[in-house]
């Protein structure tokens, strides 16, 4: 989703801005732009739709010299993907330039008032009103004008603003959307995430809500005195290496990305999970009576799987909500409730809103987050990092399996605080430690899954079904397939098929059925029978050694045997590979699927 970058210092701004935009491009974007001010304060603003290369091509052959500038990658919310709608936006006099991440909710109202005052708008965006509003209040002092403008604005924003007539400064402001200032040697950077500025800054200041800060080449007039923190970026390679796509690389490295969160956290002898991030709240957790999980997308499906884990093994009632629904349904929270956010990026606006809601009600908040130092990691009372390494592919894969792993650790931790026996604890610990080896084994079926993708790639619809622990995995399989290959897919509980969806089944509508040898295996077999009776093709995901299933279904992918609770960590992997190869064979941009963003920072 939108990414902001800014530079002010003694170096040429343009290459640094472009480098930052490249690093922010993994978030998902559809157009981009930069503005650079030269020594005489002439502004050159260039924008392009599509890939960043299009902007790079425009820059070539232009004299884009200057030591101050701002840039943006846009993920369209208000207005189509056009050059005019791309940022930076400017006012009528082309004095003020603004880049923005977030949504100005009352933009129509402000726009109408400004039009009455003679302002002329050129784009369909909400952001353009900020440029005009700042212009309206501008009398030589940019910071004052930004402050006045923001008093009228409702919604969420991270902003960087520059003005020709108040040169040598960038004014930045934030409410709800993330923004950081990087501190280099005689230079400052502004960015939406830490990775974008890593080569230039070792210290950062994370802007707080409602702060407005003026940055000049030699000063950072931060309103509240705050010590800069160390820049913390996730370690791990952000190159594709031998793989054609990040998605495949991230699928194939899951044995390692699962080993990381397990490292040092599993105590087999004591049948315990040692979770350092929960130390300070450990005693309070002994008394909690309910867990409300808040998450979005794939992380939400990890949450749904955790509901089964936490209720079965920790005996704690658990509810799972989309971040976007949680606070609007007026959840009943009390002092014995914990609100747990699950988020790879740690920046998802809806999930963050859930955490804020819980904090307002005085409820303890926890986070399971991959991106170190991200907003959700900072806003929650305590938490557990995934340490899965950077995930670049827009569709989440290794972050998901690492979320499931951490959630299993949490179930073990909370379970052992309660009724769980040492033997059960040891059993979970042993099986968890064994999972990376099982994944290495399972990944050997890559070629077989590719063959299946070849066989099924032209079908227009798919069902994914599963029960109990594998019901959320069916939903995740369907989500992966639709986002990567644009094929219509639905995830259902196997038992629920006969209450409606089965009406769609015929020979042209295949089903992928998750039927490992677990406590609901027989029930799943009945559900598969119902589909076969209606001539629906079925691919089964079954446990190694189950030869009988071959008689019933069209194709089988085998997964190794593990504890029922941990099966999802294995069963999702063939579904990720199936989505990947179906997408590739259908010539889709699997790392950056159309319309999607990696980091969804607007509500
Ligand atoms: C976007 C991504 C998904 C991700 C979801 C939640 O939709 O494309 O892959 O699952 O956001 O993101 P989070 O960073 O909070 O896990």
XYZ file of C-alpha atoms and ligand atoms in Angstrom:
619
model
C 0.000 0.000 0.000
C 1.080 3.655 -0.241
C 4.649 4.326 0.804
C 6.244 7.655 1.615
C 9.876 8.620 1.307
C 11.656 11.915 1.934
C 15.262 13.133 1.989
C 16.933 16.285 3.214
C 20.707 16.568 3.567
C 23.853 17.121 1.583
C 23.588 14.329 -0.956
C 21.617 14.187 -4.184
C 18.057 13.347 -3.118
C 16.804 11.589 -6.237
C 18.810 8.321 -6.062
C 18.026 7.982 -2.350
C 14.334 8.618 -2.942
C 14.210 6.079 -5.770
C 16.051 3.507 -3.684
C 13.549 4.046 -0.872
C 10.604 3.701 -3.233
C 12.043 0.480 -4.618
C 12.265 -0.895 -1.088
C 8.726 0.188 -0.306
C 7.353 -1.217 -3.547
C 6.851 -4.692 -1.989
C 3.934 -3.135 -0.093
C 1.918 -3.110 -3.327
C 1.415 -0.027 -5.519
C 0.100 1.009 -8.888
C 1.770 4.388 -9.574
C 4.585 6.508 -8.229
C 6.052 9.992 -8.180
C 8.745 12.254 -6.771
C 9.455 15.941 -6.424
C 12.996 17.289 -6.024
C 13.970 20.902 -5.207
C 17.194 22.283 -6.641
C 19.454 24.906 -5.018
C 17.309 27.724 -6.462
C 14.157 26.061 -5.109
C 12.850 25.078 -8.494
C 10.721 21.983 -8.133
C 10.739 19.121 -10.623
C 7.830 16.756 -10.096
C 7.584 13.521 -12.091
C 4.950 10.814 -11.899
C 4.210 7.557 -13.693
C 1.598 4.819 -13.595
C 2.544 1.161 -13.345
C 5.940 -0.172 -12.351
C 8.653 1.999 -10.805
C 10.716 1.451 -13.961
C 8.256 3.747 -15.727
C 9.163 6.528 -13.301
C 12.862 5.697 -13.668
C 12.517 5.996 -17.446
C 10.955 9.438 -17.062
C 13.746 10.550 -14.759
C 16.397 9.562 -17.269
C 17.298 12.550 -19.358
C 15.922 15.007 -16.777
C 18.088 17.315 -14.714
C 16.808 16.131 -11.367
C 19.438 17.681 -9.120
C 18.750 18.771 -5.574
C 19.307 17.840 -1.959
C 15.724 17.803 -0.820
C 12.776 15.859 -2.106
C 9.823 13.616 -1.342
C 8.450 10.577 -3.140
C 5.542 8.161 -3.043
C 4.273 4.830 -4.259
C 0.476 4.921 -4.522
C -2.068 2.128 -4.056
C -5.277 3.636 -5.384
C -8.115 4.235 -2.940
C -9.790 7.437 -4.162
C -9.630 7.791 -7.928
C -8.349 5.520 -10.653
C -4.756 4.627 -11.389
C -3.715 7.660 -13.427
C -0.723 9.959 -13.498
C -2.870 12.850 -12.296
C -3.998 10.873 -9.272
C -0.430 9.819 -8.411
C 1.382 11.757 -5.661
C 2.972 14.266 -5.011
C -0.079 16.518 -5.160
C 0.152 20.257 -5.343
C -2.100 23.289 -4.946
C -3.081 25.898 -7.542
C 0.175 27.827 -7.266
C 2.410 24.763 -7.380
C 4.138 26.007 -4.252
C 3.119 23.198 -1.891
C 3.795 19.485 -2.638
C 2.289 16.703 -0.537
C 2.679 12.930 -0.325
C 0.159 11.073 1.811
C -0.640 7.622 3.126
C -4.072 7.148 4.682
C -7.557 8.397 3.929
C -8.929 11.909 4.396
C -12.505 10.967 5.228
C -14.046 14.456 4.967
C -12.278 15.354 1.737
C -15.460 15.985 -0.263
C -16.670 18.573 2.214
C -13.270 20.350 2.328
C -12.970 20.205 -1.434
C -16.361 21.872 -1.928
C -15.452 24.689 0.452
C -12.104 25.228 -1.266
C -13.751 25.228 -4.704
C -16.065 27.992 -3.446
C -12.927 29.933 -2.518
C -11.598 29.551 -6.056
C -9.335 26.495 -5.764
C -9.140 24.314 -8.867
C -8.755 20.574 -8.375
C -7.246 18.335 -11.006
C -7.301 14.864 -9.423
C -9.978 12.616 -7.940
C -7.941 11.957 -4.801
C -8.606 12.749 -1.172
C -4.960 13.836 -0.823
C -5.236 16.815 -3.138
C -7.383 18.640 -0.566
C -4.418 18.613 1.831
C -2.228 20.393 -0.728
C -4.919 23.022 -1.360
C -5.751 23.403 2.308
C -2.107 23.953 3.246
C -1.854 26.417 0.360
C -4.941 28.196 1.680
C -3.358 28.725 5.113
C 0.196 29.324 3.884
C 1.683 32.722 4.707
C 5.369 31.886 4.553
C 5.514 29.353 7.396
C 4.877 25.814 6.181
C 4.596 24.188 9.600
C 1.921 26.662 10.720
C -0.036 26.083 7.536
C 0.147 22.289 7.945
C -1.024 22.541 11.560
C -3.971 24.723 10.603
C -4.893 22.412 7.740
C -4.773 19.301 9.893
C -7.216 20.824 12.388
C -9.866 20.537 9.687
C -8.963 17.096 8.441
C -10.680 13.893 9.604
C -9.314 10.428 8.905
C -5.862 8.900 8.875
C -2.667 10.320 7.502
C 1.058 10.137 7.287
C 2.174 13.210 5.395
C 5.337 14.785 4.077
C 4.977 18.339 2.797
C 7.435 20.701 1.090
C 7.008 24.288 -0.127
C 9.008 26.332 -2.606
C 8.384 29.486 -0.617
C 9.521 28.078 2.726
C 12.521 26.173 1.419
C 14.984 23.724 2.961
C 12.536 21.887 5.125
C 10.169 18.961 5.093
C 7.165 19.100 7.380
C 5.849 15.706 8.409
C 2.750 14.729 10.347
C 1.021 11.554 11.396
C -2.307 10.240 12.622
C -2.905 6.467 12.578
C -0.742 5.740 9.502
C 2.941 4.901 10.146
C 5.796 7.356 9.577
C 9.385 7.314 10.751
C 12.253 9.774 10.570
C 15.691 8.296 9.923
C 18.688 10.127 11.304
C 21.846 9.889 9.209
C 25.056 11.874 9.210
C 24.033 15.455 8.374
C 20.890 14.155 6.773
C 17.373 13.059 7.594
C 15.052 10.679 5.863
C 11.343 10.132 6.116
C 9.741 6.776 5.355
C 6.747 4.560 5.880
C 8.903 1.652 6.937
C 12.355 1.040 8.306
C 13.679 -1.088 5.449
C 13.434 1.865 3.069
C 16.051 3.882 4.939
C 18.254 1.154 6.357
C 21.408 1.982 4.368
C 21.342 5.669 5.328
C 20.148 5.855 8.926
C 21.135 3.989 12.047
C 18.783 5.814 14.392
C 15.117 6.560 13.956
C 12.329 8.498 15.552
C 8.891 7.013 15.195
C 6.362 9.757 14.851
C 3.469 9.642 17.264
C -0.147 10.390 16.450
C -0.910 14.109 16.084
C 2.745 15.115 15.926
C 3.819 17.680 13.341
C 7.589 17.944 12.877
C 9.739 20.258 10.789
C 12.933 18.717 9.460
C 15.733 20.943 8.193
C 19.168 19.752 7.017
C 20.645 20.366 10.445
C 17.793 20.082 12.859
C 14.854 17.995 13.832
C 12.461 20.180 15.770
C 10.696 17.396 17.538
C 8.023 18.755 19.767
C 8.374 16.301 22.594
C 11.982 15.618 23.526
C 12.497 12.029 22.520
C 15.578 9.853 22.364
C 16.075 8.339 18.922
C 15.859 4.544 18.893
C 18.107 2.127 17.023
C 16.882 1.165 13.602
C 15.793 -2.449 13.822
C 15.310 -4.230 10.567
C 14.516 -7.853 10.179
C 17.515 -9.883 9.290
C 17.229 -12.214 6.349
C 17.786 -11.918 2.677
C 15.458 -9.840 0.562
C 16.708 -11.263 -2.736
C 15.119 -14.063 -4.707
C 18.341 -16.035 -4.985
C 17.893 -19.086 -7.177
C 14.105 -18.787 -7.227
C 12.076 -17.135 -10.015
C 9.690 -15.519 -7.519
C 9.727 -14.439 -3.890
C 6.580 -16.469 -3.310
C 8.291 -19.722 -4.272
C 11.389 -18.808 -2.266
C 9.267 -18.069 0.783
C 7.293 -21.314 0.415
C 10.484 -23.341 0.053
C 12.199 -21.783 3.068
C 9.412 -22.646 5.509
C 11.380 -25.328 7.325
C 13.866 -22.604 8.323
C 11.301 -19.907 9.003
C 9.568 -22.295 11.400
C 12.775 -23.311 13.097
C 13.435 -19.644 13.941
C 10.396 -19.060 16.192
C 11.020 -22.437 17.867
C 14.648 -21.695 18.648
C 15.239 -21.459 22.366
C 11.510 -21.375 23.038
C 10.719 -25.087 23.417
C 11.691 -26.851 26.661
C 11.069 -30.507 25.939
C 12.009 -31.840 29.407
C 9.602 -29.560 31.163
C 7.025 -29.725 28.347
C 7.015 -25.935 28.267
C 7.196 -23.007 25.903
C 9.538 -20.261 27.082
C 8.207 -17.010 25.670
C 10.437 -14.151 26.801
C 8.153 -11.535 25.263
C 5.404 -12.572 27.681
C 7.543 -12.540 30.857
C 6.218 -9.231 32.100
C 2.565 -10.291 31.758
C 3.005 -13.950 32.612
C 1.286 -13.757 36.007
C -1.622 -11.773 34.648
C -2.088 -14.346 31.902
C -2.756 -17.016 34.529
C -6.041 -15.278 35.348
C -7.382 -14.519 31.917
C -10.690 -16.076 31.009
C -11.127 -15.130 27.370
C -9.013 -14.356 24.315
C -10.240 -12.137 21.495
C -8.074 -12.495 18.420
C -8.022 -9.626 15.924
C -6.383 -9.987 12.515
C -6.911 -9.577 8.771
C -6.463 -11.719 5.671
C -4.218 -14.716 6.100
C -3.385 -13.701 9.675
C -7.120 -13.899 10.460
C -7.119 -17.509 9.258
C -4.151 -18.234 11.534
C -6.350 -16.778 14.288
C -9.249 -19.097 13.385
C -6.891 -22.076 13.616
C -5.686 -20.805 16.994
C -9.247 -20.801 18.282
C -9.200 -24.600 18.027
C -5.722 -24.821 19.576
C -6.400 -22.509 22.506
C -9.776 -23.974 23.387
C -8.615 -27.590 23.126
C -5.236 -27.268 24.821
C -5.422 -24.182 27.045
C -9.127 -24.418 27.836
C -9.609 -20.694 27.252
C -12.687 -19.517 25.343
C -11.554 -17.742 22.239
C -13.223 -15.504 19.654
C -11.723 -14.383 16.368
C -12.620 -11.204 14.502
C -11.552 -9.446 11.358
C -9.845 -6.255 12.432
C -12.370 -4.359 10.334
C -15.326 -5.800 12.285
C -14.034 -5.995 15.821
C -14.651 -2.529 17.141
C -17.865 -1.954 15.252
C -19.612 -4.896 16.874
C -19.072 -3.542 20.377
C -17.235 -6.573 21.770
C -17.757 -7.329 25.446
C -14.340 -7.027 27.021
C -13.310 -7.016 30.642
C -10.211 -7.134 32.819
C -9.953 -10.902 32.336
C -9.906 -10.615 28.561
C -6.819 -10.455 26.386
C -6.974 -8.985 22.894
C -4.403 -10.686 20.704
C -3.391 -9.110 17.391
C -1.798 -11.312 14.723
C -0.019 -9.397 11.968
C 2.931 -10.105 9.726
C 3.615 -6.435 8.948
C 2.538 -5.064 12.296
C 1.037 -2.124 10.404
C -2.398 -3.331 9.281
C -4.703 -0.419 10.070
C -7.775 -2.509 10.916
C -5.849 -4.787 13.257
C -4.240 -1.782 14.900
C -7.660 -0.198 15.347
C -8.717 -3.330 17.267
C -5.734 -2.939 19.574
C -6.551 0.721 20.155
C -10.143 -0.204 20.969
C -8.942 -2.740 23.542
C -6.494 -0.265 25.075
C -9.201 2.344 25.428
C -11.214 -0.196 27.380
C -8.238 -0.958 29.621
C -7.851 -4.511 28.322
C -4.481 -6.292 28.068
C -3.172 -6.508 24.503
C -0.721 -8.975 23.000
C 0.814 -9.137 19.539
C 2.139 -11.900 17.328
C 4.110 -9.865 14.828
C 6.831 -10.574 12.284
C 8.097 -7.045 11.556
C 10.316 -6.023 14.431
C 9.654 -2.527 15.757
C 6.395 -2.135 13.810
C 3.438 -0.187 15.180
C 1.482 -3.196 16.500
C 4.635 -4.542 18.152
C 5.068 -1.198 19.897
C 1.430 -0.593 20.777
C 0.718 -3.942 22.431
C 1.534 -4.617 26.095
C 3.593 -7.693 25.284
C 4.014 -10.185 22.496
C 5.879 -12.793 20.539
C 7.904 -12.075 17.442
C 7.721 -14.585 14.588
C 11.335 -14.108 13.478
C 10.324 -15.580 10.112
C 12.517 -13.097 8.224
C 11.220 -10.545 5.725
C 8.268 -11.693 3.626
C 8.232 -9.927 0.264
C 5.619 -11.844 -1.753
C 2.331 -9.999 -1.297
C 0.429 -13.199 -0.534
C 1.506 -14.426 2.870
C 3.025 -17.936 3.026
C 5.930 -18.387 5.426
C 4.525 -15.768 7.796
C 1.328 -17.859 8.025
C 3.051 -21.110 8.979
C 5.206 -19.222 11.443
C 2.071 -17.636 12.937
C 0.576 -21.123 13.358
C 3.802 -22.250 15.028
C 3.852 -19.335 17.450
C 0.167 -19.865 18.207
C 0.865 -23.520 19.008
C 3.627 -22.307 21.352
C 1.141 -19.935 22.957
C -1.389 -22.756 23.428
C 1.350 -24.809 25.072
C 2.405 -21.871 27.261
C -1.133 -21.056 28.415
C -2.096 -24.721 28.660
C 0.801 -25.512 31.000
C -0.169 -22.490 33.132
C -3.500 -24.287 33.556
C -4.538 -27.946 33.429
C -2.256 -29.363 30.737
C -0.208 -32.360 31.935
C 3.546 -32.653 31.587
C 3.089 -35.566 29.178
C 0.807 -33.590 26.876
C 3.194 -30.629 27.058
C 6.134 -32.853 26.140
C 4.182 -34.411 23.331
C 3.416 -30.998 21.786
C 7.022 -29.866 22.328
C 8.415 -32.985 20.627
C 6.076 -32.731 17.659
C 6.767 -29.017 17.266
C 10.508 -29.582 17.191
C 9.992 -32.223 14.538
C 7.910 -30.018 12.220
C 10.835 -28.438 10.269
C 12.106 -31.920 9.294
C 8.600 -32.927 8.182
C 8.355 -29.765 6.075
C 11.661 -30.553 4.359
C 10.183 -33.962 3.495
C 6.887 -32.520 2.322
C 8.531 -29.930 0.064
C 9.894 -32.806 -2.015
C 6.393 -33.170 -3.505
C 6.794 -29.806 -5.265
C 7.076 -31.424 -8.709
C 3.946 -33.533 -8.181
C 1.977 -30.433 -7.138
C 3.213 -28.598 -10.217
C 1.851 -31.476 -12.335
C -1.509 -31.176 -10.632
C -1.559 -27.418 -11.240
C -0.935 -28.178 -14.927
C -3.868 -30.634 -14.932
C -6.314 -28.314 -13.139
C -5.180 -24.854 -14.254
C -8.046 -24.229 -16.659
C -10.893 -24.843 -14.238
C -12.797 -21.657 -13.440
C -13.961 -22.533 -9.925
C -12.646 -24.451 -6.932
C -13.925 -25.476 -3.528
C -11.543 -26.105 -0.666
C -13.012 -28.066 2.211
C -11.777 -29.130 5.620
C -13.059 -29.621 9.145
C -11.902 -28.608 12.617
C -8.215 -27.573 12.454
C -8.279 -27.814 8.694
C -11.391 -25.728 8.111
C -9.403 -22.445 8.322
C -6.758 -24.068 6.111
C -9.414 -24.741 3.457
C -10.233 -21.017 3.607
C -6.537 -20.150 3.334
C -6.117 -22.486 0.322
C -9.018 -20.755 -1.410
C -7.691 -17.305 -0.504
C -4.240 -18.170 -1.872
C -5.643 -19.505 -5.140
C -7.903 -16.536 -5.786
C -5.304 -13.899 -4.943
C -2.503 -15.520 -6.935
C -4.291 -16.948 -9.985
C -7.547 -14.895 -10.026
C -9.511 -18.163 -10.184
C -12.723 -18.161 -8.183
C -12.269 -20.293 -5.082
C -14.231 -20.763 -1.867
C -13.197 -22.303 1.404
C -15.865 -24.211 3.307
C -16.309 -26.477 6.245
C -16.761 -29.979 4.822
C -19.922 -30.426 6.871
C -21.451 -27.215 5.611
C -21.246 -28.124 1.908
C -24.608 -29.847 1.901
C -26.300 -26.697 3.226
C -25.954 -24.835 -0.044
C -22.581 -24.913 -1.817
C -23.013 -28.484 -3.052
C -25.611 -27.110 -5.496
C -22.672 -25.842 -7.565
C -20.881 -29.196 -7.825
C -20.608 -30.914 -11.200
C -17.728 -32.259 -13.306
C -16.498 -28.732 -13.995
C -16.144 -27.721 -10.328
C -13.217 -29.406 -8.543
C -12.762 -29.611 -4.764
C -9.562 -29.791 -2.809
C -10.385 -31.770 0.319
C -8.178 -31.644 3.403
C -8.580 -35.050 4.962
C -5.562 -35.964 7.092
C -5.956 -38.996 9.358
C -7.306 -37.122 12.374
C -10.371 -37.042 14.634
C -12.659 -35.867 11.811
C -11.263 -38.057 9.029
C -14.370 -40.273 8.714
C -16.603 -37.201 8.541
C -14.469 -35.751 5.778
C -14.669 -39.009 3.835
C -18.472 -38.757 3.927
C -18.273 -35.183 2.640
C -15.986 -36.290 -0.189
C -18.438 -39.113 -1.044
C -21.204 -36.514 -1.366
C -19.114 -34.544 -3.847
C -18.063 -37.622 -5.841
C -21.718 -38.717 -6.055
C -22.297 -35.471 -7.980
C -19.326 -36.039 -10.289
C -17.155 -33.327 -8.758
C -13.396 -33.931 -9.275
C -11.581 -34.181 -5.916
C -7.947 -33.709 -4.947
C -7.320 -35.016 -1.430
C -4.652 -33.819 0.970
C -4.185 -36.963 3.031
C -1.752 -38.480 5.520
C 1.093 -40.619 4.183
C 0.182 -44.286 4.251
C -3.509 -43.728 3.518
C -3.718 -45.750 0.305
C -7.459 -46.281 0.587
C -8.291 -42.670 -0.185
C -6.974 -43.206 -3.730
C -10.047 -45.343 -4.492
C -12.347 -42.440 -3.734
C -10.684 -39.341 -5.187
C -9.084 -38.261 -8.449
C -5.711 -37.180 -7.085
C -3.919 -37.294 -3.737
C -1.161 -35.200 -2.209
C 0.360 -36.763 0.881
C 1.528 -34.938 3.989
C 3.502 -36.472 6.878
C 1.787 -37.532 10.098
C 1.909 -35.166 13.063
C -0.212 -34.094 16.000
C -3.713 -33.061 14.880
C -3.196 -29.542 16.249
C -0.073 -29.092 14.126
C -1.444 -30.615 10.912
C -2.392 -27.181 9.488
C 1.297 -26.178 9.389
C 1.842 -29.048 6.954
C -1.465 -29.219 5.092
C -1.333 -25.590 3.959
C 1.994 -26.054 2.153
C 0.649 -28.084 -0.823
C -2.124 -25.494 -1.140
C 0.428 -22.671 -1.310
C 2.372 -24.548 -3.995
C -0.802 -25.348 -5.919
C -1.807 -21.662 -5.930
C 1.720 -20.638 -6.899
C 2.008 -22.987 -9.867
C -1.548 -22.336 -11.045
C -0.764 -18.602 -10.990
C 2.539 -19.039 -12.814
C 1.005 -21.331 -15.446
C -1.744 -18.779 -15.993
C 0.914 -16.071 -16.413
C -0.084 -14.073 -13.339
C 2.234 -11.722 -11.463
C 2.400 -13.989 -8.418
C 4.610 -11.754 -6.285
C 2.480 -8.678 -6.866
C -1.068 -9.777 -7.653
C -3.269 -7.102 -9.156
C -5.130 -4.810 -6.759
C -3.474 -6.241 -3.639
C -1.141 -4.626 -1.140
C 1.252 -6.253 1.283
C 0.875 -3.678 3.985
C -2.690 -2.418 4.279
C -2.344 0.816 6.172
C -5.793 2.275 5.544
C -9.013 1.149 7.184
C -2.813 -8.050 3.158
C -1.835 -9.078 2.618
C -2.130 -10.444 3.228
C -2.110 -10.351 4.749
C -3.056 -9.258 5.270
C -2.850 -8.982 6.746
O -4.090 -8.312 2.703
O -1.916 -9.146 1.216
O -1.172 -11.389 2.788
O -2.486 -11.574 5.302
O -2.803 -8.032 4.589
O -1.572 -8.454 6.905
P -0.728 -8.506 8.226
O 0.530 -7.768 7.881
O -1.531 -7.797 9.273
O -0.490 -9.924 8.574
